[in-house]
Amino acid sequence: MSESIPIKAFDLFCGIGGLSYGMQMAGIPVVAGLDSDPTCRYAYEQNCNATFIQTDIRTSNYSDISSYFNGAKYRILVGCAPCQPFSAHTAKIGADRRSDNRWDLIDEFLRFIVDGRPEIASMENVPGLRKEDVYVTFKDSLEGLGYQVVDGIVQCEHYGVPQKRRRLVLIASLLGDISLPEKSLNTPISVNESIGHLPHLDNGKASPEDAMHVSRQLSPLNLKRIKASVPAGTWNDWPEDLLLECHKKSSGKTYSCVYGRMSWDKPSPTITTNFYSYGSGRFGHPEQDRALSMREGAILQSFPEDYKFSSPDQPCSLSALGRHIGNAVPPLLGQAIGLSMRKHIVQFDGTI
C-alpha cells in the first residue's frame, strides 16, 4: 500500500513493538502504541517510529486515542493483553488465575472496541484463553456489534518464526468476512539457520560487538549439568549425582524438558520470559555450554538482528529484557496478521 492509503492502526498493550513492527512490514501504518510499562518506550519508539503512550488502559478511553486515527478511512485496533493468567503453565501449577489483576484486561480491550467501532480489530494470545468465559464474552460481543469474526490456533513456524509457538489469533471486521493469516512456509526454520552464525559465546559472557549477545552466568552445578546434556535430551542423560530431588519423584517426569539443550536442526521450543534461564525449559545452547543469549532469544522470536531493545544510557536488566522479548508478539506473526488485513481491505475497497 502506498503512503496515501488512508489506513491507520493503533496497538494496545504494545510492549516493545513486535506486533506493530510486523504489521508495518506488511504495509499497515501503525501510528501509536499504548502500554503501562515505561521500560518498553525506547524499543517501541526506536524501532516502530510510532508514538509510545505510557498509561494503564483502565484509566484511558477510546476518546483519548481517537485523534491518532484522524484522516483514516480504515481504523485498525490491535492488541495482545498479558497472557500469563491464561497460560498452560499457570494452569498446571494450580494458581488462582482469576485473582490475577490482568485477568480482565481483555474486557478493557473490548471497551475500546465498543466505544470506537474500528473497522478492523484483532487480538493474539495463548491457546488456553479460547476456553475461558472472558474470551467467549469478548467474541460474542464483537459479533453482537456486527463484526464478522474469525479465530483459531495458529502455529508460528508456518510464518517463518523459528520456534514451536502456538497462538490464538482473532480478527474481526465490519467490512465483511475476513480470514486468518495464510500459511507461508512448509518447512520450518531451524535453530541452526536462525542463530548458528552468531559468534561463539562463553558462559556468562557478552560479545564485545553486541551487548545483547550475552548469556546468564550458570552456577558450577548447572555448568556440569549442561555439559552432561545432549541436544533434545533430558536430565535422564545425567549421572545420578547431578539430579535434583524432584527428578527422582514420579511428578518430576512431567518436566523432562527443563535443563535441556535445543536441537540445531529443529525450531526452538516456545520462547518464554525466562528463556535466558537454563533451568526454565529447553533453553540450553545446542552446542556451547551455556544458556541462550538475549540476542538469540530475540532472533528466535523473529526480531531482526538490528532491533534496538535498550538504551545504551539506561540498559535494561536481563530479567526485563527477557520479559520484553518473551511477552512480545513475534514480528513475523504480526506481519502475517497484517497481510491478512491488507488483503481483506483490498477486497472491500476498489480504490486500492
Coordinates of C-alpha atoms in Angstrom, one line a residue:
M1 CA 0.0 0.0 0.0
S2 CA 1.2 3.5 -0.7
E3 CA 1.6 6.2 1.9
S4 CA -1.6 7.9 0.5
I5 CA -3.9 5.0 1.5
P6 CA -6.0 6.2 4.5
I7 CA -5.3 3.3 6.9
K8 CA -4.1 3.8 10.4
A9 CA -3.6 1.2 13.2
F10 CA -3.2 1.6 16.9
D11 CA -1.6 -1.1 19.2
L12 CA -2.9 -1.6 22.7
F13 CA -0.6 -3.5 25.1
C14 CA 2.1 -2.7 22.5
G15 CA 5.1 -3.7 24.7
I16 CA 8.4 -3.4 22.7
G17 CA 6.6 -3.4 19.4
G18 CA 6.6 -6.9 18.0
L19 CA 3.1 -6.7 16.6
S20 CA 3.5 -3.1 15.4
Y21 CA 6.8 -3.8 13.7
G22 CA 5.4 -6.8 11.9
M23 CA 2.2 -5.0 10.8
Q24 CA 4.4 -2.3 9.4
M25 CA 6.4 -4.9 7.4
A26 CA 3.0 -5.8 5.9
G27 CA 2.4 -2.3 4.8
I28 CA -0.1 -1.4 7.6
P29 CA 0.9 2.0 9.2
V30 CA 0.9 1.8 13.0
V31 CA 0.7 5.4 14.4
A32 CA 0.9 4.7 18.1
G33 CA 1.0 2.1 20.9
L34 CA -0.2 2.1 24.4
D35 CA 1.4 0.2 27.3
S36 CA 1.8 0.7 31.1
D37 CA 5.5 -0.4 31.2
P38 CA 7.8 2.6 30.8
T39 CA 10.8 0.4 30.0
C40 CA 9.2 -0.5 26.7
R41 CA 9.3 3.1 25.4
Y42 CA 12.8 3.1 24.0
A43 CA 12.4 -0.1 21.9
Y44 CA 9.0 0.8 20.7
E45 CA 9.8 4.3 19.5
Q46 CA 13.3 3.4 18.1
N47 CA 12.1 0.5 16.0
C48 CA 8.5 1.3 15.2
N49 CA 8.8 5.0 14.5
A50 CA 5.5 5.5 16.3
T51 CA 4.3 7.3 19.4
F52 CA 4.5 5.4 22.7
I53 CA 1.8 6.3 25.2
Q54 CA 2.6 5.1 28.7
T55 CA -0.6 4.6 30.6
D56 CA -2.8 2.0 32.2
I57 CA -5.5 1.0 29.8
R58 CA -8.0 1.0 32.7
T59 CA -7.6 4.8 33.1
S60 CA -7.9 5.6 29.4
N61 CA -10.7 5.7 26.9
Y62 CA -11.1 5.4 23.1
S63 CA -11.7 9.2 23.0
D64 CA -8.1 9.6 24.4
I65 CA -6.6 8.0 21.3
S66 CA -9.2 8.8 18.6
S67 CA -7.1 11.7 17.3
Y68 CA -4.5 9.3 16.2
F69 CA -6.9 8.0 13.6
N70 CA -7.6 11.4 12.0
G71 CA -7.8 11.1 8.3
A72 CA -8.1 7.3 8.3
K73 CA -10.8 5.6 6.2
Y74 CA -9.9 2.3 7.8
R75 CA -9.1 2.2 11.5
I76 CA -7.4 -0.9 12.9
L77 CA -7.2 -1.6 16.7
V78 CA -4.9 -4.4 17.7
G79 CA -3.6 -5.8 20.9
C80 CA -2.2 -8.7 22.9
A81 CA -3.3 -8.5 26.5
P82 CA -0.9 -10.1 29.0
C83 CA -1.2 -13.9 28.6
Q84 CA 0.1 -15.1 31.9
P85 CA -3.3 -15.6 33.6
F86 CA -4.3 -17.9 30.7
S87 CA -1.1 -19.8 30.1
A88 CA -0.8 -23.6 30.3
H89 CA 2.0 -23.2 32.9
T90 CA -0.2 -21.1 35.2
A91 CA -3.0 -23.7 34.9
K92 CA -0.5 -26.5 35.6
I93 CA 0.8 -25.1 38.9
G94 CA -2.8 -24.6 40.1
A95 CA -2.6 -20.8 40.6
D96 CA -5.7 -18.8 41.3
R97 CA -5.7 -17.2 37.9
R98 CA -8.9 -15.2 38.3
S99 CA -7.4 -13.3 41.1
D100 CA -4.7 -12.0 38.8
N101 CA -5.3 -8.3 38.2
R102 CA -4.6 -8.9 34.5
W103 CA -7.5 -11.3 34.0
D104 CA -10.0 -8.7 33.0
L105 CA -7.7 -6.7 30.6
I106 CA -9.5 -8.3 27.7
D107 CA -12.6 -6.5 28.9
E108 CA -10.8 -3.2 28.7
F109 CA -9.8 -4.0 25.1
L110 CA -13.5 -4.8 24.3
R111 CA -14.4 -1.4 25.9
F112 CA -12.2 0.4 23.4
I113 CA -13.8 -1.5 20.5
V114 CA -17.3 -0.8 21.7
D115 CA -16.6 2.9 22.1
G116 CA -14.6 3.4 18.9
R117 CA -16.1 0.8 16.5
P118 CA -12.9 0.5 14.4
E119 CA -13.4 -1.1 11.0
I120 CA -11.0 -4.0 12.0
A121 CA -9.9 -5.3 15.4
S122 CA -7.5 -8.1 16.2
M123 CA -6.1 -9.9 19.2
E124 CA -3.4 -12.5 19.9
N125 CA -3.0 -14.6 23.0
V126 CA -2.2 -18.1 24.3
P127 CA -4.4 -21.0 23.1
G128 CA -5.8 -21.6 26.6
L129 CA -7.7 -18.3 26.5
R130 CA -10.1 -19.7 24.0
K131 CA -11.9 -21.9 26.5
E132 CA -12.3 -19.1 29.1
D133 CA -15.6 -17.3 29.7
V134 CA -13.9 -13.9 29.4
Y135 CA -12.9 -14.8 25.8
V136 CA -16.3 -16.2 24.9
T137 CA -17.9 -12.9 26.1
F138 CA -15.4 -10.9 24.1
K139 CA -16.1 -12.8 20.8
D140 CA -19.8 -12.9 21.3
S141 CA -19.8 -9.1 22.0
L142 CA -18.0 -8.4 18.8
E143 CA -20.5 -10.5 16.8
G144 CA -23.3 -8.6 18.6
L145 CA -21.8 -5.3 17.3
G146 CA -21.9 -6.6 13.7
Y147 CA -18.4 -7.7 13.3
Q148 CA -17.5 -10.7 11.2
V149 CA -15.2 -12.7 13.4
V150 CA -12.7 -15.4 12.6
D151 CA -10.4 -17.1 15.2
G152 CA -8.2 -20.1 15.5
I153 CA -5.0 -21.6 16.8
V154 CA -2.0 -20.9 14.5
Q155 CA 1.5 -22.3 14.5
C156 CA 4.1 -19.6 14.3
E157 CA 6.6 -21.7 12.5
H158 CA 4.2 -21.6 9.5
Y159 CA 5.0 -17.9 9.2
G160 CA 8.8 -18.1 9.4
V161 CA 9.1 -17.8 13.2
P162 CA 11.8 -20.4 14.1
Q163 CA 10.1 -21.8 17.2
K164 CA 7.3 -24.1 18.1
R165 CA 4.8 -21.5 19.3
R166 CA 1.0 -21.9 19.1
R167 CA -1.1 -18.8 19.5
L168 CA -4.8 -17.9 19.4
V169 CA -5.5 -15.2 16.8
L170 CA -8.8 -13.4 16.3
I171 CA -9.6 -10.9 13.6
A172 CA -12.9 -9.1 13.4
S173 CA -14.1 -6.8 10.6
L174 CA -17.1 -4.6 10.0
L175 CA -16.4 -4.8 6.2
G176 CA -17.3 -8.4 5.8
D177 CA -15.8 -11.9 6.0
I178 CA -12.1 -12.0 6.8
S179 CA -9.6 -14.8 7.0
L180 CA -6.8 -15.9 9.4
P181 CA -3.2 -15.5 8.1
E182 CA -2.3 -17.8 5.3
K183 CA 0.5 -20.4 5.9
S184 CA 3.6 -19.1 4.1
L185 CA 6.2 -21.9 4.9
N186 CA 6.0 -25.6 4.5
T187 CA 9.4 -26.3 6.1
P188 CA 10.0 -24.7 9.5
I189 CA 13.2 -22.7 10.0
S190 CA 15.7 -24.4 12.3
V191 CA 17.7 -23.1 15.3
N192 CA 20.8 -23.5 13.3
E193 CA 19.5 -21.5 10.4
S194 CA 18.5 -18.7 12.8
I195 CA 21.3 -18.4 15.3
G196 CA 24.1 -20.7 14.1
H197 CA 26.0 -17.8 12.5
L198 CA 26.4 -15.8 15.7
P199 CA 29.8 -15.6 17.3
H200 CA 30.8 -18.1 19.9
L201 CA 30.0 -17.0 23.4
D202 CA 31.3 -18.3 26.7
N203 CA 29.1 -19.0 29.8
G204 CA 28.1 -15.7 31.4
K205 CA 29.9 -13.5 28.9
A206 CA 28.9 -10.8 26.5
S207 CA 30.0 -10.3 22.9
P208 CA 32.2 -7.2 22.5
E209 CA 30.4 -6.4 19.2
D210 CA 26.8 -6.8 20.5
A211 CA 25.7 -6.1 24.1
M212 CA 22.6 -8.2 23.5
H213 CA 24.6 -11.3 22.8
V214 CA 25.1 -12.0 26.4
S215 CA 24.3 -15.1 28.4
R216 CA 23.4 -15.5 32.1
Q217 CA 26.1 -17.0 34.3
L218 CA 25.5 -20.7 35.1
S219 CA 26.2 -22.0 38.6
P220 CA 29.1 -24.5 38.8
L221 CA 26.4 -27.3 39.3
N222 CA 24.4 -26.2 36.3
L223 CA 27.5 -26.0 34.2
K224 CA 28.2 -29.6 35.0
R225 CA 24.6 -30.4 34.1
I226 CA 24.7 -28.7 30.7
K227 CA 28.0 -30.4 29.9
A228 CA 26.2 -33.7 30.6
S229 CA 23.2 -32.8 28.3
V230 CA 22.7 -33.6 24.7
P231 CA 20.5 -31.8 22.1
A232 CA 16.9 -32.8 22.5
G233 CA 17.8 -35.0 25.5
T234 CA 16.6 -34.8 29.1
W235 CA 18.0 -35.0 32.6
N236 CA 17.8 -38.8 32.3
D237 CA 21.1 -38.4 30.4
W238 CA 22.8 -37.1 33.5
P239 CA 24.7 -39.1 36.1
E240 CA 22.9 -39.7 39.4
D241 CA 24.8 -37.0 41.4
L242 CA 23.5 -34.2 39.1
L243 CA 19.8 -34.9 39.5
L244 CA 17.5 -32.7 41.5
E245 CA 15.3 -34.3 44.2
C246 CA 12.2 -33.5 42.1
H247 CA 13.6 -35.5 39.2
K248 CA 13.6 -38.6 41.4
K249 CA 9.9 -38.3 42.1
S250 CA 7.2 -39.6 39.8
S251 CA 5.9 -36.0 39.3
G252 CA 9.3 -34.9 38.0
K253 CA 8.8 -37.0 34.9
T254 CA 6.4 -34.4 33.6
Y255 CA 9.2 -31.8 33.4
S256 CA 11.6 -33.7 31.2
C257 CA 12.4 -30.7 29.0
V258 CA 13.8 -28.4 31.8
Y259 CA 17.6 -28.2 31.9
G260 CA 17.7 -29.3 28.3
R261 CA 19.6 -28.4 25.2
M262 CA 17.9 -27.2 22.0
S263 CA 18.4 -29.1 18.7
W264 CA 20.2 -27.4 15.8
D265 CA 18.0 -29.0 13.2
K266 CA 14.6 -28.1 14.6
P267 CA 12.7 -25.0 15.6
S268 CA 13.3 -23.9 19.2
P269 CA 10.7 -24.5 21.9
T270 CA 8.4 -21.6 22.8
I271 CA 10.5 -18.7 23.9
T272 CA 9.1 -17.6 27.3
T273 CA 10.0 -14.7 29.5
N274 CA 12.6 -16.9 31.3
F275 CA 14.3 -18.2 28.1
Y276 CA 17.7 -16.9 29.4
S277 CA 17.5 -19.2 32.4
Y278 CA 18.8 -22.7 31.6
G279 CA 16.7 -24.3 34.3
S280 CA 13.4 -22.9 33.0
G281 CA 13.0 -25.1 29.9
R282 CA 14.9 -26.4 27.0
F283 CA 16.9 -23.3 26.8
G284 CA 20.5 -24.6 26.7
H285 CA 22.5 -23.8 23.6
P286 CA 22.7 -26.8 21.2
E287 CA 26.5 -26.9 21.3
Q288 CA 28.0 -24.3 23.6
D289 CA 27.9 -24.9 27.4
R290 CA 25.7 -22.0 28.3
A291 CA 22.1 -20.7 28.3
L292 CA 20.7 -18.8 25.3
S293 CA 21.8 -15.2 24.9
M294 CA 19.4 -12.4 24.8
R295 CA 20.1 -11.8 21.1
E296 CA 19.5 -15.5 20.4
G297 CA 16.1 -15.4 22.1
A298 CA 15.1 -12.3 20.2
I299 CA 16.1 -13.8 16.9
L300 CA 14.1 -17.0 17.7
Q301 CA 11.2 -14.6 18.3
S302 CA 11.8 -13.4 14.7
F303 CA 13.1 -9.9 15.7
P304 CA 15.7 -8.7 13.2
E305 CA 19.3 -8.7 14.4
D306 CA 19.5 -4.9 14.4
Y307 CA 16.4 -4.4 16.6
K308 CA 17.2 -2.0 19.5
F309 CA 15.9 -3.2 22.8
S310 CA 17.6 -1.0 25.4
S311 CA 19.1 2.5 25.6
P312 CA 22.9 2.5 25.8
D313 CA 22.5 5.1 28.5
Q314 CA 19.9 3.1 30.5
P315 CA 20.4 -0.6 29.7
C316 CA 17.6 -2.9 30.9
S317 CA 18.3 -5.8 33.2
L318 CA 18.4 -9.4 31.9
S319 CA 15.1 -10.1 33.6
A320 CA 13.4 -7.0 32.0
L321 CA 14.8 -7.9 28.6
G322 CA 13.6 -11.5 29.0
R323 CA 10.2 -10.3 29.9
H324 CA 10.0 -7.9 26.9
I325 CA 11.2 -10.5 24.4
G326 CA 9.2 -13.4 25.8
N327 CA 6.0 -11.4 26.0
A328 CA 6.3 -10.0 22.5
V329 CA 4.2 -11.0 19.5
P330 CA 6.7 -12.4 17.1
P331 CA 7.1 -9.8 14.4
L332 CA 6.7 -12.4 11.6
L333 CA 3.4 -13.4 13.1
G334 CA 2.5 -9.7 13.2
Q335 CA 3.4 -9.4 9.6
A336 CA 1.2 -12.4 8.7
I337 CA -1.8 -10.8 10.5
G338 CA -1.1 -7.5 8.8
L339 CA -1.0 -9.2 5.4
S340 CA -4.4 -10.8 6.1
M341 CA -5.8 -7.4 6.9
R342 CA -4.3 -5.8 3.9
K343 CA -5.7 -8.4 1.6
H344 CA -9.1 -8.0 3.2
I345 CA -9.2 -4.3 2.7
V346 CA -8.2 -4.6 -0.9
Q347 CA -11.1 -7.0 -1.5
F348 CA -13.6 -4.5 0.0
D349 CA -12.2 -1.2 -1.4
G350 CA -12.0 -1.0 -5.1
T351 CA -9.9 2.2 -4.9
I352 CA -6.9 0.4 -3.5

